[in-house]
């Protein structure tokens, strides 16, 4: 099939490359010339495991191209909208300007039988607004919604072999025909039995924010339990293991620590609350305010813990931070809990040095006043406390005996409950963590 993908960020670039891998002819379109040039040269403008190899393979097959020229979509019949919907400045609501502008630039290219497929995470009601524009343009095209659930770090796998497909369409002949076209796009995964749910536009839009709200709630639930553990001397990791064995609860997304960040969970729960308010059902989501507060409190608690291990004050103390990305295997620093803690400590008078295997360049742009270095050894040199804030595998593999040689004081604070306290204590370290004695 001939496909266009509007937006070549974390979602769109991966989607475009994966669609080409499936045998489709794909053009990726974005307004950022620099990113398009990099993608066309086979270099993703962000870190995503497996993507560079996939991109090269797809480009050399001749089935994948990238351009800033929106009219290139005219050759395609299926058009995916994959642009970002960030949080608006000074508001909880989502900024829909990129989605509106992408659809606006696509309209002149649409022809009868074309299908516009929305993948961006949007407030419910957006698809209906965009559908109206597609219909008003008298193009003969139809818009459907097909939310994306990919996780950064696993984006290629999640796109090629997703847990499920959700389609949302209008209950009309055109809506049904458009869903059948999407079946052809995803024929490979569907043939292996991937579940598919056909729904209306509103449900399909809600599914995504409901899923992310559930995940955020699960993380904040266990982090709230961590607060209880801190007050009682209990261990939140044992608590999570114990309740996680109940199949109804499950152990996934019960890792207590510094909480969630990134470009999705924080802004999605806020945009969801804002939309619920507009719809007159704000009460239904007031619990998400608490989910957000529990999450933000973890960052404050981490700074307090740093103060505690430094003997009551961090003013003038040397602190090393391992991790800047919002999670491992990503260079994404959007709403990164690690950087938020690092910046707070610096504002409160500590000498903070941050390191990260992939995210330093991005972090420097956003936080130019923080000190960044490559490599753990340089980061921890002379440190009076080391804070593990993003659980990169290389940090989990650190040898505590060896690391001790470089620090001023062997004090480690595990912000992700990812290290083995027995091993670190046996190597002479003072080990502290969130929610653990
Ligand atoms: C999320 C959803 O998982 C994905 O389905 C959706 O499409 C986009 O948003 P992502 O933002 O890539 O994906 O990250 P995810 O793996 O969900 O982690 C989000 C944050 O939660 C990270 O900061 C992570 O460190 C944190 N987290 C995750 C926890 O603190 N504890 C956990 O148990 C799991």
mmCIF file of N, CA, C and O and ligand atoms in Angstrom, residues 11 48 121 147-154 158 163-164 208 211-212 215-216 218-220 222-223 251-266 268 295 299 325-328 330 332 334-337 389-391 415-416, ligand 1:
data_model
loop_
_atom_site.group_PDB
_atom_site.id
_atom_site.type_symbol
_atom_site.label_atom_id
_atom_site.label_comp_id
_atom_site.label_asym_id
_atom_site.label_seq_id
_atom_site.Cartn_x
_atom_site.Cartn_y
_atom_site.Cartn_z
ATOM 1 N N UNK A 11 7.128 8.685 17.544
ATOM 2 C CA UNK A 11 6.061 7.826 17.035
ATOM 3 C C UNK A 11 6.145 7.661 15.513
ATOM 4 O O UNK A 11 6.199 6.542 14.991
ATOM 5 N N UNK A 48 16.614 5.121 19.731
ATOM 6 C CA UNK A 48 15.586 4.091 19.868
ATOM 7 C C UNK A 48 16.207 2.769 19.416
ATOM 8 O O UNK A 48 16.593 2.636 18.245
ATOM 9 N N UNK A 121 -2.051 11.085 20.354
ATOM 10 C CA UNK A 121 -2.913 11.039 21.543
ATOM 11 C C UNK A 121 -3.636 12.378 21.661
ATOM 12 O O UNK A 121 -2.992 13.417 21.802
ATOM 13 N N UNK A 147 -5.358 4.518 17.871
ATOM 14 C CA UNK A 147 -4.358 4.957 18.846
ATOM 15 C C UNK A 147 -3.138 4.052 18.884
ATOM 16 O O UNK A 147 -3.224 2.861 18.594
ATOM 17 N N UNK A 148 -2.023 4.671 19.281
ATOM 18 C CA UNK A 148 -0.731 3.985 19.318
ATOM 19 C C UNK A 148 -0.335 3.795 20.775
ATOM 20 O O UNK A 148 -0.459 4.711 21.568
ATOM 21 N N UNK A 149 0.131 2.587 21.114
ATOM 22 C CA UNK A 149 0.463 2.320 22.519
ATOM 23 C C UNK A 149 1.957 2.061 22.715
ATOM 24 O O UNK A 149 2.355 1.477 23.720
ATOM 25 N N UNK A 150 2.779 2.472 21.750
ATOM 26 C CA UNK A 150 4.190 2.075 21.839
ATOM 27 C C UNK A 150 4.903 2.720 23.020
ATOM 28 O O UNK A 150 4.598 3.837 23.429
ATOM 29 N N UNK A 151 5.840 1.947 23.551
ATOM 30 C CA UNK A 151 6.697 2.440 24.629
ATOM 31 C C UNK A 151 8.043 2.809 24.034
ATOM 32 O O UNK A 151 8.567 2.056 23.203
ATOM 33 N N UNK A 152 8.597 3.935 24.446
ATOM 34 C CA UNK A 152 9.940 4.261 23.993
ATOM 35 C C UNK A 152 10.872 3.165 24.506
ATOM 36 O O UNK A 152 10.673 2.618 25.583
ATOM 37 N N UNK A 153 11.869 2.846 23.706
ATOM 38 C CA UNK A 153 12.782 1.763 24.084
ATOM 39 C C UNK A 153 12.337 0.424 23.499
ATOM 40 O O UNK A 153 13.136 -0.480 23.323
ATOM 41 N N UNK A 154 11.042 0.297 23.232
ATOM 42 C CA UNK A 154 10.504 -0.940 22.644
ATOM 43 C C UNK A 154 9.631 -0.593 21.442
ATOM 44 O O UNK A 154 8.741 -1.342 21.061
ATOM 45 N N UNK A 158 6.890 -2.876 19.573
ATOM 46 C CA UNK A 158 5.484 -2.547 19.861
ATOM 47 C C UNK A 158 4.712 -2.181 18.592
ATOM 48 O O UNK A 158 3.503 -2.372 18.523
ATOM 49 N N UNK A 163 0.183 -5.360 21.161
ATOM 50 C CA UNK A 163 -0.714 -6.189 21.995
ATOM 51 C C UNK A 163 -2.087 -6.315 21.359
ATOM 52 O O UNK A 163 -2.763 -7.311 21.484
ATOM 53 N N UNK A 164 -2.516 -5.213 20.786
ATOM 54 C CA UNK A 164 -3.871 -5.162 20.203
ATOM 55 C C UNK A 164 -3.957 -3.972 19.253
ATOM 56 O O UNK A 164 -3.144 -3.046 19.323
ATOM 57 N N UNK A 208 -6.760 5.380 24.611
ATOM 58 C CA UNK A 208 -5.355 5.719 24.838
ATOM 59 C C UNK A 208 -5.150 6.439 26.168
ATOM 60 O O UNK A 208 -4.279 6.076 26.958
ATOM 61 N N UNK A 211 -5.792 4.103 29.086
ATOM 62 C CA UNK A 211 -4.684 3.164 29.324
ATOM 63 C C UNK A 211 -3.550 3.879 30.056
ATOM 64 O O UNK A 211 -3.023 3.380 31.056
ATOM 65 N N UNK A 212 -3.175 5.066 29.574
ATOM 66 C CA UNK A 212 -2.070 5.779 30.224
ATOM 67 C C UNK A 212 -2.439 6.227 31.636
ATOM 68 O O UNK A 212 -1.592 6.239 32.533
ATOM 69 N N UNK A 215 -2.001 3.185 33.865
ATOM 70 C CA UNK A 215 -0.584 2.913 34.144
ATOM 71 C C UNK A 215 -0.030 3.919 35.153
ATOM 72 O O UNK A 215 0.683 3.554 36.091
ATOM 73 N N UNK A 216 -0.385 5.196 34.969
ATOM 74 C CA UNK A 216 0.090 6.236 35.893
ATOM 75 C C UNK A 216 -0.458 5.980 37.295
ATOM 76 O O UNK A 216 0.244 6.135 38.305
ATOM 77 N N UNK A 218 -1.285 3.084 38.566
ATOM 78 C CA UNK A 218 -0.607 1.914 39.131
ATOM 79 C C UNK A 218 0.738 2.342 39.739
ATOM 80 O O UNK A 218 1.078 1.943 40.857
ATOM 81 N N UNK A 219 1.476 3.170 39.013
ATOM 82 C CA UNK A 219 2.783 3.625 39.521
ATOM 83 C C UNK A 219 2.586 4.485 40.778
ATOM 84 O O UNK A 219 3.288 4.311 41.784
ATOM 85 N N UNK A 220 1.621 5.394 40.725
ATOM 86 C CA UNK A 220 1.425 6.257 41.906
ATOM 87 C C UNK A 220 0.867 5.461 43.082
ATOM 88 O O UNK A 220 1.134 5.790 44.243
ATOM 89 N N UNK A 222 1.735 2.398 43.930
ATOM 90 C CA UNK A 222 2.854 1.751 44.627
ATOM 91 C C UNK A 222 3.751 2.808 45.277
ATOM 92 O O UNK A 222 4.339 2.575 46.338
ATOM 93 N N UNK A 223 3.824 3.991 44.666
ATOM 94 C CA UNK A 223 4.628 5.051 45.289
ATOM 95 C C UNK A 223 3.942 5.605 46.541
ATOM 96 O O UNK A 223 4.613 6.033 47.489
ATOM 97 N N UNK A 251 2.515 -7.877 38.607
ATOM 98 C CA UNK A 251 3.706 -7.193 39.123
ATOM 99 C C UNK A 251 4.166 -6.032 38.237
ATOM 100 O O UNK A 251 4.886 -5.152 38.677
ATOM 101 N N UNK A 252 3.717 -6.035 36.945
ATOM 102 C CA UNK A 252 4.205 -4.997 36.037
ATOM 103 C C UNK A 252 3.709 -3.609 36.446
ATOM 104 O O UNK A 252 2.572 -3.465 36.896
ATOM 105 N N UNK A 253 4.564 -2.609 36.231
ATOM 106 C CA UNK A 253 4.229 -1.218 36.573
ATOM 107 C C UNK A 253 3.997 -1.007 38.060
ATOM 108 O O UNK A 253 3.261 -0.123 38.474
ATOM 109 N N UNK A 254 4.610 -1.875 38.879
ATOM 110 C CA UNK A 254 4.577 -1.678 40.334
ATOM 111 C C UNK A 254 5.987 -1.415 40.852
ATOM 112 O O UNK A 254 6.296 -1.747 41.989
ATOM 113 N N UNK A 255 6.841 -0.828 40.002
ATOM 114 C CA UNK A 255 8.181 -0.494 40.478
ATOM 115 C C UNK A 255 8.148 0.870 41.138
ATOM 116 O O UNK A 255 7.998 1.896 40.470
ATOM 117 N N UNK A 256 8.292 0.841 42.466
ATOM 118 C CA UNK A 256 8.267 2.101 43.216
ATOM 119 C C UNK A 256 9.599 2.807 43.038
ATOM 120 O O UNK A 256 10.626 2.174 42.800
ATOM 121 N N UNK A 257 9.585 4.104 43.141
ATOM 122 C CA UNK A 257 10.815 4.874 43.010
ATOM 123 C C UNK A 257 10.494 6.328 42.757
ATOM 124 O O UNK A 257 9.575 6.888 43.375
ATOM 125 N N UNK A 258 11.227 6.871 41.805
ATOM 126 C CA UNK A 258 11.113 8.305 41.534
ATOM 127 C C UNK A 258 9.879 8.670 40.721
ATOM 128 O O UNK A 258 9.596 9.850 40.512
ATOM 129 N N UNK A 259 9.147 7.671 40.266
ATOM 130 C CA UNK A 259 7.883 7.963 39.599
ATOM 131 C C UNK A 259 8.007 8.142 38.100
ATOM 132 O O UNK A 259 9.068 7.994 37.529
ATOM 133 N N UNK A 260 6.875 8.483 37.497
ATOM 134 C CA UNK A 260 6.844 8.533 36.031
ATOM 135 C C UNK A 260 7.138 9.925 35.485
ATOM 136 O O UNK A 260 6.859 10.934 36.101
ATOM 137 N N UNK A 261 7.740 9.918 34.291
ATOM 138 C CA UNK A 261 7.974 11.148 33.535
ATOM 139 C C UNK A 261 7.771 10.833 32.077
ATOM 140 O O UNK A 261 7.052 9.898 31.733
ATOM 141 N N UNK A 262 8.438 11.601 31.201
ATOM 142 C CA UNK A 262 8.348 11.326 29.775
ATOM 143 C C UNK A 262 7.338 12.207 29.064
ATOM 144 O O UNK A 262 6.677 13.055 29.671
ATOM 145 N N UNK A 263 7.237 11.957 27.774
ATOM 146 C CA UNK A 263 6.388 12.801 26.941
ATOM 147 C C UNK A 263 4.935 12.370 26.923
ATOM 148 O O UNK A 263 4.124 12.986 26.223
ATOM 149 N N UNK A 264 4.583 11.308 27.664
ATOM 150 C CA UNK A 264 3.208 10.798 27.570
ATOM 151 C C UNK A 264 2.453 10.833 28.888
ATOM 152 O O UNK A 264 1.507 11.606 29.040
ATOM 153 N N UNK A 265 2.861 9.978 29.833
ATOM 154 C CA UNK A 265 2.048 9.807 31.049
ATOM 155 C C UNK A 265 1.707 11.138 31.752
ATOM 156 O O UNK A 265 0.523 11.413 31.990
ATOM 157 N N UNK A 266 2.702 11.994 32.068
ATOM 158 C CA UNK A 266 2.357 13.216 32.810
ATOM 159 C C UNK A 266 1.393 14.124 32.045
ATOM 160 O O UNK A 266 0.384 14.575 32.588
ATOM 161 N N UNK A 268 -0.524 13.366 29.494
ATOM 162 C CA UNK A 268 -1.794 12.729 29.129
ATOM 163 C C UNK A 268 -2.795 12.771 30.277
ATOM 164 O O UNK A 268 -3.986 13.027 30.058
ATOM 165 N N UNK A 295 3.043 11.458 42.439
ATOM 166 C CA UNK A 295 4.198 11.346 41.550
ATOM 167 C C UNK A 295 5.196 12.487 41.776
ATOM 168 O O UNK A 295 6.392 12.250 41.880
ATOM 169 N N UNK A 299 9.706 13.262 43.834
ATOM 170 C CA UNK A 299 10.890 14.057 43.465
ATOM 171 C C UNK A 299 11.357 14.879 44.672
ATOM 172 O O UNK A 299 12.556 14.978 44.943
ATOM 173 N N UNK A 325 17.859 10.694 31.306
ATOM 174 C CA UNK A 325 16.677 10.337 30.511
ATOM 175 C C UNK A 325 15.509 9.981 31.435
ATOM 176 O O UNK A 325 15.729 9.575 32.574
ATOM 177 N N UNK A 326 14.296 10.103 30.949
ATOM 178 C CA UNK A 326 13.139 9.813 31.817
ATOM 179 C C UNK A 326 13.014 8.329 32.120
ATOM 180 O O UNK A 326 12.359 7.939 33.087
ATOM 181 N N UNK A 327 13.677 7.512 31.295
ATOM 182 C CA UNK A 327 13.746 6.078 31.566
ATOM 183 C C UNK A 327 14.904 5.505 30.758
ATOM 184 O O UNK A 327 15.394 6.168 29.831
ATOM 185 N N UNK A 328 15.364 4.280 31.088
ATOM 186 C CA UNK A 328 16.494 3.728 30.347
ATOM 187 C C UNK A 328 16.151 3.457 28.886
ATOM 188 O O UNK A 328 14.981 3.341 28.534
ATOM 189 N N UNK A 330 16.435 5.350 26.364
ATOM 190 C CA UNK A 330 15.807 6.466 25.682
ATOM 191 C C UNK A 330 16.705 7.681 25.887
ATOM 192 O O UNK A 330 17.412 7.765 26.893
ATOM 193 N N UNK A 332 15.166 10.588 25.685
ATOM 194 C CA UNK A 332 14.074 11.538 25.885
ATOM 195 C C UNK A 332 14.169 12.110 27.301
ATOM 196 O O UNK A 332 14.205 11.357 28.284
ATOM 197 N N UNK A 334 12.016 14.649 28.278
ATOM 198 C CA UNK A 334 10.785 15.393 28.585
ATOM 199 C C UNK A 334 10.265 14.976 29.964
ATOM 200 O O UNK A 334 10.115 13.799 30.249
ATOM 201 N N UNK A 335 10.027 15.958 30.807
ATOM 202 C CA UNK A 335 9.555 15.752 32.178
ATOM 203 C C UNK A 335 10.336 14.638 32.883
ATOM 204 O O UNK A 335 9.765 13.776 33.552
ATOM 205 N N UNK A 336 11.656 14.685 32.731
ATOM 206 C CA UNK A 336 12.479 13.641 33.345
ATOM 207 C C UNK A 336 12.559 13.836 34.857
ATOM 208 O O UNK A 336 13.018 14.876 35.328
ATOM 209 N N UNK A 337 12.140 12.833 35.641
ATOM 210 C CA UNK A 337 12.246 12.951 37.102
ATOM 211 C C UNK A 337 13.699 13.151 37.539
ATOM 212 O O UNK A 337 13.976 13.912 38.467
ATOM 213 N N UNK A 389 19.242 7.667 39.379
ATOM 214 C CA UNK A 389 17.893 8.181 39.118
ATOM 215 C C UNK A 389 17.264 7.630 37.837
ATOM 216 O O UNK A 389 16.065 7.760 37.636
ATOM 217 N N UNK A 390 18.069 7.051 36.947
ATOM 218 C CA UNK A 390 17.520 6.349 35.773
ATOM 219 C C UNK A 390 18.246 5.007 35.707
ATOM 220 O O UNK A 390 19.478 4.975 35.687
ATOM 221 N N UNK A 391 17.473 3.922 35.660
ATOM 222 C CA UNK A 391 18.081 2.592 35.835
ATOM 223 C C UNK A 391 18.624 1.993 34.542
ATOM 224 O O UNK A 391 18.219 0.924 34.104
ATOM 225 N N UNK A 415 17.236 5.617 43.456
ATOM 226 C CA UNK A 415 15.934 6.244 43.186
ATOM 227 C C UNK A 415 14.988 5.353 42.405
ATOM 228 O O UNK A 415 13.851 5.726 42.142
ATOM 229 N N UNK A 416 15.467 4.180 41.997
ATOM 230 C CA UNK A 416 14.619 3.293 41.190
ATOM 231 C C UNK A 416 14.481 1.911 41.797
ATOM 232 O O UNK A 416 13.956 1.009 41.139
HETATM 233 C C1 LIG B 1 3.953 5.166 27.950
HETATM 234 C C2 LIG B 1 3.028 3.941 27.815
HETATM 235 O O1 LIG B 1 3.620 2.831 28.480
HETATM 236 C C3 LIG B 1 2.795 3.633 26.349
HETATM 237 O O2 LIG B 1 1.886 2.551 26.222
HETATM 238 C C4 LIG B 1 2.231 4.861 25.674
HETATM 239 O O3 LIG B 1 2.058 4.629 24.285
HETATM 240 C C5 LIG B 1 3.158 6.059 25.872
HETATM 241 O O4 LIG B 1 3.393 6.265 27.272
HETATM 242 P P1 LIG B 1 6.585 5.560 27.740
HETATM 243 O O5 LIG B 1 6.325 6.996 28.033
HETATM 244 O O6 LIG B 1 7.521 5.187 26.640
HETATM 245 O O7 LIG B 1 5.209 4.802 27.404
HETATM 246 O O8 LIG B 1 7.181 4.937 29.081
HETATM 247 P P2 LIG B 1 6.793 3.819 30.155
HETATM 248 O O9 LIG B 1 7.619 2.639 29.946
HETATM 249 O O10 LIG B 1 5.332 3.640 30.247
HETATM 250 O O11 LIG B 1 7.319 4.548 31.469
HETATM 251 C C6 LIG B 1 6.773 5.801 31.876
HETATM 252 C C7 LIG B 1 7.428 6.290 33.128
HETATM 253 O O12 LIG B 1 6.988 5.518 34.237
HETATM 254 C C8 LIG B 1 8.951 6.238 33.167
HETATM 255 O O13 LIG B 1 9.428 7.432 33.737
HETATM 256 C C9 LIG B 1 9.254 5.049 34.050
HETATM 257 O O14 LIG B 1 10.490 5.176 34.711
HETATM 258 C C10 LIG B 1 8.093 5.105 35.017
HETATM 259 N N1 LIG B 1 7.753 3.794 35.643
HETATM 260 C C11 LIG B 1 7.324 2.762 34.864
HETATM 261 C C12 LIG B 1 7.822 3.644 37.013
HETATM 262 O O15 LIG B 1 8.188 4.587 37.741
HETATM 263 N N2 LIG B 1 7.480 2.441 37.561
HETATM 264 C C13 LIG B 1 7.058 1.405 36.817
HETATM 265 O O16 LIG B 1 6.747 0.341 37.408
HETATM 266 C C14 LIG B 1 6.982 1.558 35.424
#
